[in-house]
Tab-separated table of N, CA and C and ligand atoms in Angstrom:
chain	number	residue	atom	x	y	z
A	68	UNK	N	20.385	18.003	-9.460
A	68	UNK	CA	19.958	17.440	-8.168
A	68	UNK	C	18.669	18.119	-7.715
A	69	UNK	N	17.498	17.551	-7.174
A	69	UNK	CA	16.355	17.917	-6.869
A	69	UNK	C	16.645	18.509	-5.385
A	70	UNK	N	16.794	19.875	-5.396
A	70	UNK	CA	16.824	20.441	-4.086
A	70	UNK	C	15.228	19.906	-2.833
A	71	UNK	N	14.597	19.239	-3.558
A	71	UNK	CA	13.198	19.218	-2.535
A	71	UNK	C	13.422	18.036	-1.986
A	72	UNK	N	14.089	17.228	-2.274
A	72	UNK	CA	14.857	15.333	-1.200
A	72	UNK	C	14.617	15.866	-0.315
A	73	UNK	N	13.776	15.297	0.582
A	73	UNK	CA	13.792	15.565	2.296
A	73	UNK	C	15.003	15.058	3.021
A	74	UNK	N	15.534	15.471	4.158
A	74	UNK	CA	16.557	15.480	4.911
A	74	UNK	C	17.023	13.943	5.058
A	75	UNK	N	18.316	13.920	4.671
A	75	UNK	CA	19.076	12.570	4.897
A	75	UNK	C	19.008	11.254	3.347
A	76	UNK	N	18.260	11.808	2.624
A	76	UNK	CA	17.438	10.854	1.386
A	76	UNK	C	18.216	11.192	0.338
A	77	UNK	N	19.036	10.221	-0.218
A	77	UNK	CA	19.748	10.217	-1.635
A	77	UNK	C	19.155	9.459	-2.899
A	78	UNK	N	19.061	9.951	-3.630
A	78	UNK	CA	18.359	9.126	-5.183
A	78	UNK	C	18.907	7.665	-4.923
A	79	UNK	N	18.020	7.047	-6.012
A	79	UNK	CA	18.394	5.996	-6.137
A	79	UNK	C	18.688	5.934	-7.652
A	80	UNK	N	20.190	5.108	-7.825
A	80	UNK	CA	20.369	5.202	-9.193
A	80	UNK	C	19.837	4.136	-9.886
A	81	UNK	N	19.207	3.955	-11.253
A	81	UNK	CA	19.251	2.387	-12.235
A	81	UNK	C	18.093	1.886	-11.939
A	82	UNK	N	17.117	3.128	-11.498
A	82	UNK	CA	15.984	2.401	-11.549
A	82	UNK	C	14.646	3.240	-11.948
A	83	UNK	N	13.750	3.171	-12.329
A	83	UNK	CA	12.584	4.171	-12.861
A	83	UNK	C	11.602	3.434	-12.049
A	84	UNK	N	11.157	4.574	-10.615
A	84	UNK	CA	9.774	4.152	-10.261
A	84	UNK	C	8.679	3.852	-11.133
A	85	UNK	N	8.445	4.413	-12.175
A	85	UNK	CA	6.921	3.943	-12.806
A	85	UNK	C	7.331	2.467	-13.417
A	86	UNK	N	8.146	2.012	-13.852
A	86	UNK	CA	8.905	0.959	-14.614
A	86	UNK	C	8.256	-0.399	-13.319
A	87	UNK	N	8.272	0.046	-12.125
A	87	UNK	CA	8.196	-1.394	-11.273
A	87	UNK	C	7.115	-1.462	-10.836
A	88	UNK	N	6.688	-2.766	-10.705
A	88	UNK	CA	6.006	-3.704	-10.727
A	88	UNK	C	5.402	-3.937	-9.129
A	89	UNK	N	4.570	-4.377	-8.848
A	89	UNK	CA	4.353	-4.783	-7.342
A	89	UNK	C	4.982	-5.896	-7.465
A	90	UNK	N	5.052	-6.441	-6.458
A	90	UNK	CA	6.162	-8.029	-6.667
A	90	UNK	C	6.946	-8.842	-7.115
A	91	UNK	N	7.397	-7.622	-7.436
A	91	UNK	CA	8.929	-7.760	-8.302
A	91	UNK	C	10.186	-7.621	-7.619
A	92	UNK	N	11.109	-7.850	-7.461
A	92	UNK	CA	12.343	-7.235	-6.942
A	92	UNK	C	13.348	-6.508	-8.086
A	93	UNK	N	13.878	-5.757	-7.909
A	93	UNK	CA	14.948	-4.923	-8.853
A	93	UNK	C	16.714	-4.764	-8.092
A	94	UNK	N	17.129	-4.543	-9.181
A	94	UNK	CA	18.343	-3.849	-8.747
A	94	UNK	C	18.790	-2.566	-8.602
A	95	UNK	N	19.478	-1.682	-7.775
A	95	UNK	CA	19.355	-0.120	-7.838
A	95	UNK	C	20.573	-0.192	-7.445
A	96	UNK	N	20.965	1.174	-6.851
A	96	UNK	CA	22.401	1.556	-6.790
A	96	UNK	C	22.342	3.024	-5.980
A	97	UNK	N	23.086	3.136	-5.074
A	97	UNK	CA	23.392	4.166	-4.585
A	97	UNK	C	24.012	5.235	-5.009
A	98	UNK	N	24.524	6.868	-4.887
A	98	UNK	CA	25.057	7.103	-5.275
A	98	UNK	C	26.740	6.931	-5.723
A	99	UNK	N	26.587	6.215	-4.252
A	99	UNK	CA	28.468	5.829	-3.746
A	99	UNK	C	28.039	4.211	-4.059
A	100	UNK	N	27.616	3.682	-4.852
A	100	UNK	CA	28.086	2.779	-5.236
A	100	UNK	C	27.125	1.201	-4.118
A	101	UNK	N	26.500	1.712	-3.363
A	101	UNK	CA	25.600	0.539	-2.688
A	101	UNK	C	25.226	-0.025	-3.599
A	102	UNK	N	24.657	-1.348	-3.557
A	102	UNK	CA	23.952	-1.964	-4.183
A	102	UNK	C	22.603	-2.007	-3.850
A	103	UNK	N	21.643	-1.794	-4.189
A	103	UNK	CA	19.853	-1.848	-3.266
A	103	UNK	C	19.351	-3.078	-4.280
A	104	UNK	N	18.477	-3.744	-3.107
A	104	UNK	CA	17.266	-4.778	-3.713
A	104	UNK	C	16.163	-3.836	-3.421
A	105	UNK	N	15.232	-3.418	-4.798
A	105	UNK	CA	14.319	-2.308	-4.490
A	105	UNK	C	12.674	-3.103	-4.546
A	106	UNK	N	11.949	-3.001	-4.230
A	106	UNK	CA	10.559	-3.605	-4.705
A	106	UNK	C	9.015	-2.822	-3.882
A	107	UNK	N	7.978	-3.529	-4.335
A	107	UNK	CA	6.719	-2.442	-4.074
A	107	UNK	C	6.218	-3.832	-3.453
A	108	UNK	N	5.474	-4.104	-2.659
A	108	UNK	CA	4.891	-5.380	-1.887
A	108	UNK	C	3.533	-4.613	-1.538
A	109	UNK	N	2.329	-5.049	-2.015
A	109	UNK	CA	1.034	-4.548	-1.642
A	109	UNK	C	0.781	-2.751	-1.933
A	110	UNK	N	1.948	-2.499	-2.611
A	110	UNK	CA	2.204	-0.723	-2.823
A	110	UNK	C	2.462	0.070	-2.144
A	111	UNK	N	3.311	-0.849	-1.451
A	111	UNK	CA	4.226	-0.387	-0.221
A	111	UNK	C	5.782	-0.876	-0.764
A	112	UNK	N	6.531	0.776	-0.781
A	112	UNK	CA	7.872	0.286	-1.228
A	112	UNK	C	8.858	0.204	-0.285
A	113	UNK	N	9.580	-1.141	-0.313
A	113	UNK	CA	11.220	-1.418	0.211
A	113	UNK	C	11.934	-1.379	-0.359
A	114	UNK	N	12.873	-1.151	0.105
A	114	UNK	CA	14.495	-1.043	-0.195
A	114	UNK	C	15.636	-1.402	1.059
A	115	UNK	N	16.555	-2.605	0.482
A	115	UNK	CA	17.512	-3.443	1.748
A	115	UNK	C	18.650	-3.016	0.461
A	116	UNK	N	20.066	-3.423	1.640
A	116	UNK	CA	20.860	-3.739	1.049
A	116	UNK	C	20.817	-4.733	-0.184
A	117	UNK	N	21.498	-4.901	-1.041
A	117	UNK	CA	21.249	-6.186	-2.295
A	117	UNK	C	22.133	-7.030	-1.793
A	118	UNK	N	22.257	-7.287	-0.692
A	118	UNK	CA	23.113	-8.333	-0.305
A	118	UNK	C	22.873	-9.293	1.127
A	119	UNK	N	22.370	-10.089	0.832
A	119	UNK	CA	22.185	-11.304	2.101
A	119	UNK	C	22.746	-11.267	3.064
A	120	UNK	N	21.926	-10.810	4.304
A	120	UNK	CA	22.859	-10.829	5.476
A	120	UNK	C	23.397	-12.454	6.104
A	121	UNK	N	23.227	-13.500	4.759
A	121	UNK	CA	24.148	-14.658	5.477
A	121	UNK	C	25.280	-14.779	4.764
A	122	UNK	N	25.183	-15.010	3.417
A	122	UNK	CA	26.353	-15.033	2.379
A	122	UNK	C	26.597	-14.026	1.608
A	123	UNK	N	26.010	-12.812	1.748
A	123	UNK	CA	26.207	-11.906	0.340
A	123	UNK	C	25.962	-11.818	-0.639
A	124	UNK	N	24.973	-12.722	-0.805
A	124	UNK	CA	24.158	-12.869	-1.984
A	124	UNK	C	23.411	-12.171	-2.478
A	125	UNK	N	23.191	-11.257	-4.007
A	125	UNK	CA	21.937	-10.362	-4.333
A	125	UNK	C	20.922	-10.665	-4.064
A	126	UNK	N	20.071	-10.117	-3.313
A	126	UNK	CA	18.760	-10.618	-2.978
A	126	UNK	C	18.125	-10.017	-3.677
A	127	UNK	N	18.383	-9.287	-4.668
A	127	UNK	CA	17.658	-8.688	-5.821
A	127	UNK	C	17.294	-9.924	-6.610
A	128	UNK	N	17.985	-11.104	-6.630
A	128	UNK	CA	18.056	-11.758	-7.511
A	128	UNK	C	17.315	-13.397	-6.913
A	129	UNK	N	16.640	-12.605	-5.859
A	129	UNK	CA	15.884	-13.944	-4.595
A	129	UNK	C	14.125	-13.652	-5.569
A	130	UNK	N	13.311	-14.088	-4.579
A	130	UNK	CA	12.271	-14.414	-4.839
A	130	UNK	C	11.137	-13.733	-4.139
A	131	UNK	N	10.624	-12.924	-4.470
A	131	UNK	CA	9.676	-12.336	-3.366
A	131	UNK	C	7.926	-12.813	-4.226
A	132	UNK	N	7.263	-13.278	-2.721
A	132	UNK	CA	5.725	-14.201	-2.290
A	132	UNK	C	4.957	-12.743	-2.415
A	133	UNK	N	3.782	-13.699	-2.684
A	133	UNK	CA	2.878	-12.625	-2.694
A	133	UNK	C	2.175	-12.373	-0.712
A	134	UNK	N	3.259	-13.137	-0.123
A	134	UNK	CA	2.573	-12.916	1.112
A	134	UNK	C	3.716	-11.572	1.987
A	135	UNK	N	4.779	-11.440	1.214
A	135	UNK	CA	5.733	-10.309	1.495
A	135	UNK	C	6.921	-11.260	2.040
A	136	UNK	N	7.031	-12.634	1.767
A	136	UNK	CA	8.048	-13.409	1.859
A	136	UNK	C	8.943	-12.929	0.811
A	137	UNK	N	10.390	-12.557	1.095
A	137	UNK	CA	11.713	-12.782	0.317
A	137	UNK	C	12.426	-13.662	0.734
A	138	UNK	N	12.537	-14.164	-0.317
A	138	UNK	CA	13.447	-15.465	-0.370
A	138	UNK	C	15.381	-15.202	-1.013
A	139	UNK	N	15.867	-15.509	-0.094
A	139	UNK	CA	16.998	-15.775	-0.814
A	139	UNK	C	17.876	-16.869	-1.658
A	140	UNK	N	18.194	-16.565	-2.947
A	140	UNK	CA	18.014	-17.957	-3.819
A	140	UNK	C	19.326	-18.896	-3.422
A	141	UNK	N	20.034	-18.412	-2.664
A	141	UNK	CA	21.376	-19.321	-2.405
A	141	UNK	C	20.799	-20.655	-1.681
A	142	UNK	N	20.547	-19.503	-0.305
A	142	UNK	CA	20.658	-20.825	0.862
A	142	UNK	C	18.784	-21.042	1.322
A	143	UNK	N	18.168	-19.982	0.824
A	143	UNK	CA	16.876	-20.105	1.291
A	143	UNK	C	16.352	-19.417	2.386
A	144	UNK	N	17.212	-18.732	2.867
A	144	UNK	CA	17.106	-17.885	3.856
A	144	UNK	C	15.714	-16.986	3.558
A	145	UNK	N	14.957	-16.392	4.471
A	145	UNK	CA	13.868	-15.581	4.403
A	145	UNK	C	13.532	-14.684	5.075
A	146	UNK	N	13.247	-13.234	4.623
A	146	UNK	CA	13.221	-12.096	5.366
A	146	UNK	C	11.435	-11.923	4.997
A	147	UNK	N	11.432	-10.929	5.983
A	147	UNK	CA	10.060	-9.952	5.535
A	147	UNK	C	10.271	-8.847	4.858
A	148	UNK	N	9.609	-8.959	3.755
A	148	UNK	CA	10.490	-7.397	2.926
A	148	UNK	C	10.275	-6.178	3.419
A	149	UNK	N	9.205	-6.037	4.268
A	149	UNK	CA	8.790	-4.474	4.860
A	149	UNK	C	10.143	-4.753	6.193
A	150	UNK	N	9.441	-5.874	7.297
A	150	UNK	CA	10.287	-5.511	8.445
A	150	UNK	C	11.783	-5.941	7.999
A	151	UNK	N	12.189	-6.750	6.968
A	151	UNK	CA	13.197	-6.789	7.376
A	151	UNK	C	13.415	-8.430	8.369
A	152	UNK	N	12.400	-8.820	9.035
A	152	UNK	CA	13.099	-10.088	10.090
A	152	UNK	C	13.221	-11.007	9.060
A	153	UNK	N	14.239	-12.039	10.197
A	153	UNK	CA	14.489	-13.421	9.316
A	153	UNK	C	12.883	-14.006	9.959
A	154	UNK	N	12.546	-14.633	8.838
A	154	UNK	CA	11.457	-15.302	9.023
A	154	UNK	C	12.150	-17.010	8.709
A	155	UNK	N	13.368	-16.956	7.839
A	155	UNK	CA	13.942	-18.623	8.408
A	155	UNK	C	15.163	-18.688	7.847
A	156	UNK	N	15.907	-19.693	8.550
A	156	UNK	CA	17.438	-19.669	8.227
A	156	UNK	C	17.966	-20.239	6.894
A	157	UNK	N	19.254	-19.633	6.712
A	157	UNK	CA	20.226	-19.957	8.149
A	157	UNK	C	21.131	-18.965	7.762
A	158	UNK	N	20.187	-17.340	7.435
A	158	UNK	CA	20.287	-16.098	7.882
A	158	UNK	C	19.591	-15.749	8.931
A	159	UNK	N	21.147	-15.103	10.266
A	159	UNK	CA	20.289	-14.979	11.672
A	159	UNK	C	20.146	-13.189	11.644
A	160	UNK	N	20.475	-12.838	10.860
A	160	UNK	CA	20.724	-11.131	11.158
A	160	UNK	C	19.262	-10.506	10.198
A	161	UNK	N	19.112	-9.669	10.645
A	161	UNK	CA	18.056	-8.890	9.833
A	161	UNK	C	18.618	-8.149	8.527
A	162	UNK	N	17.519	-7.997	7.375
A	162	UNK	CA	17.723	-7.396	6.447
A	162	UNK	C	18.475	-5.516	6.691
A	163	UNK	N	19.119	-5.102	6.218
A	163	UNK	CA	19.605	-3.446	6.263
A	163	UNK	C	18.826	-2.817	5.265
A	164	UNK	N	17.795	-2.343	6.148
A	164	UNK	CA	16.738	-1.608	4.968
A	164	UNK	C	16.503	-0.030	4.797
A	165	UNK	N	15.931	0.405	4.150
A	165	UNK	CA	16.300	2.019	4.028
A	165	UNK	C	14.447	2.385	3.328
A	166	UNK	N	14.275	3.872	4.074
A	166	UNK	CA	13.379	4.357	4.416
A	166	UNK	C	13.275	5.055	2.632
A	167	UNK	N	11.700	4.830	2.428
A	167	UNK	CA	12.090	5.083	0.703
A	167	UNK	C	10.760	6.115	0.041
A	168	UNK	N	10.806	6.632	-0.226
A	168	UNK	CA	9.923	8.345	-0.539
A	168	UNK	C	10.163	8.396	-2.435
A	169	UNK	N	8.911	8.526	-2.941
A	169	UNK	CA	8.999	8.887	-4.440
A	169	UNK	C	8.994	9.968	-4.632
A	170	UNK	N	9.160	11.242	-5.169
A	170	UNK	CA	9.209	11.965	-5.224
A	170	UNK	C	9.569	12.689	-7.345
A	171	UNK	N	8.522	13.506	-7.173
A	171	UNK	CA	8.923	13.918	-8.684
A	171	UNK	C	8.583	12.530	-9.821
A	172	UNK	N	8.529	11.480	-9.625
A	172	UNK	CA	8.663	10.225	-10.177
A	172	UNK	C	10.124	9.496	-9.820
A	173	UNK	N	11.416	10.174	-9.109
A	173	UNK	CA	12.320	9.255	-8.626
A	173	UNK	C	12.024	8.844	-7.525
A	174	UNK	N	13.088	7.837	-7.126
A	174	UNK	CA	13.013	6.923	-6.237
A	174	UNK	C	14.294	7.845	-4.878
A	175	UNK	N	13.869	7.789	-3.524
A	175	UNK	CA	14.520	8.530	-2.697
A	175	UNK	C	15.449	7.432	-1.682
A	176	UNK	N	16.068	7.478	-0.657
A	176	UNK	CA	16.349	6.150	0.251
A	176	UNK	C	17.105	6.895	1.283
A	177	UNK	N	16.395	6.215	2.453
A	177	UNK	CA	17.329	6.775	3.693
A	177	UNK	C	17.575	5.538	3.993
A	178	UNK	N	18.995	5.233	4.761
A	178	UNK	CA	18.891	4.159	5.556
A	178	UNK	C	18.512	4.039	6.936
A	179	UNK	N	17.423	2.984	7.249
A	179	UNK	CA	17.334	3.236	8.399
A	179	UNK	C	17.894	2.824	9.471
A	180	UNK	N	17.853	4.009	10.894
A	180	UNK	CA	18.561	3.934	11.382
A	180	UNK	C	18.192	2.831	12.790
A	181	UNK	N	19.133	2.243	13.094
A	181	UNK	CA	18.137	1.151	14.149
A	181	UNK	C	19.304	-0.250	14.694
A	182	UNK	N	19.069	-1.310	15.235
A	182	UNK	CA	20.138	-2.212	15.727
A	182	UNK	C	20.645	-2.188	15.052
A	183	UNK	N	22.360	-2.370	15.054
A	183	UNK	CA	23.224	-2.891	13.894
A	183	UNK	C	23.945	-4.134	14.785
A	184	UNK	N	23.053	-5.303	13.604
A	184	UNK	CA	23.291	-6.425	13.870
A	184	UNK	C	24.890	-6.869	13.956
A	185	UNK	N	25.741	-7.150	14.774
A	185	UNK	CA	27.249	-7.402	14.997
A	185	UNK	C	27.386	-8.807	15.249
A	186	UNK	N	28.478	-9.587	15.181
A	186	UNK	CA	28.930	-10.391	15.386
A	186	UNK	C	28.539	-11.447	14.287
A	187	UNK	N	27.740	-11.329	13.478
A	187	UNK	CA	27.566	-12.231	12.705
A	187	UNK	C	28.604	-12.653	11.735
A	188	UNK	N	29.453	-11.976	11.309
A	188	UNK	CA	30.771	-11.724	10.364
A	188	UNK	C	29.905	-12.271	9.259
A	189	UNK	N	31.125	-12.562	8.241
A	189	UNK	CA	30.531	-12.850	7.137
A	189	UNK	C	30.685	-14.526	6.954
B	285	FES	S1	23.454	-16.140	1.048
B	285	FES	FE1	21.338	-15.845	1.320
B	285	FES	S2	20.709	-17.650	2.324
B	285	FES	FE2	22.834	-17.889	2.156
């Protein structure tokens, strides 16, 4: 374990920063088992849950624009990959995204901390 992770930041597993791509999306993994949609947009890196805040769908496995549109491939739903908003439905909740630091050549992730969207159920 790299004692130098800044405060609150756990690796990310299943994925090799130099390996990705700008506008790509990936799959990663937490230590406990999260799932992350990871990607670099303009060389700026995000990281959300891998799962659609309408159906649960991998959004690892959506579509990300070269304008920082993610797309989700189910229903079409669309976030902003940095902020996180729905940019269109008929996902009303925001993406759960996590604060993300390279370090050494791994990949780091905090989640960030901020509204937690309720009532939406699943
Ligand atoms: S599960 Fe993503 S749009 Fe429905």
């Amino acid at each position: 374990v790299n004692s130098s992770a800044p405060d609150g930041f756990v690796q990310v597993q299943g994925l090799v920063p130099a390996q990705v791509e700008d506008g790509q999306l990936y799959a990663a993994a937490l230590p406990n088992g999260t799932r992350l949609c990871v990607g670099r947009h303009d060389g700026t890196w995000f990281a959300t849950k891998d799962s659609c805040p309408h159906s649960e769908f991998p959004l690892s496995e959506g579509t990300l624009y070269p304008n920082g549109e993610l797309e989700c491939s189910w229903h079409g739903a669309r976030f902003h990959c940095l902020s996180g908003a729905v940019l269109r439905g008929p996902a009303e909740d925001p993406l759960v995204r996590f604060d993300v630091q390279v370090i050494d050549g791994a990949l780091w992730v905090k989640r960030v901390a901020g509204v937690t969207a309720s009532g939406g159920g699943r």
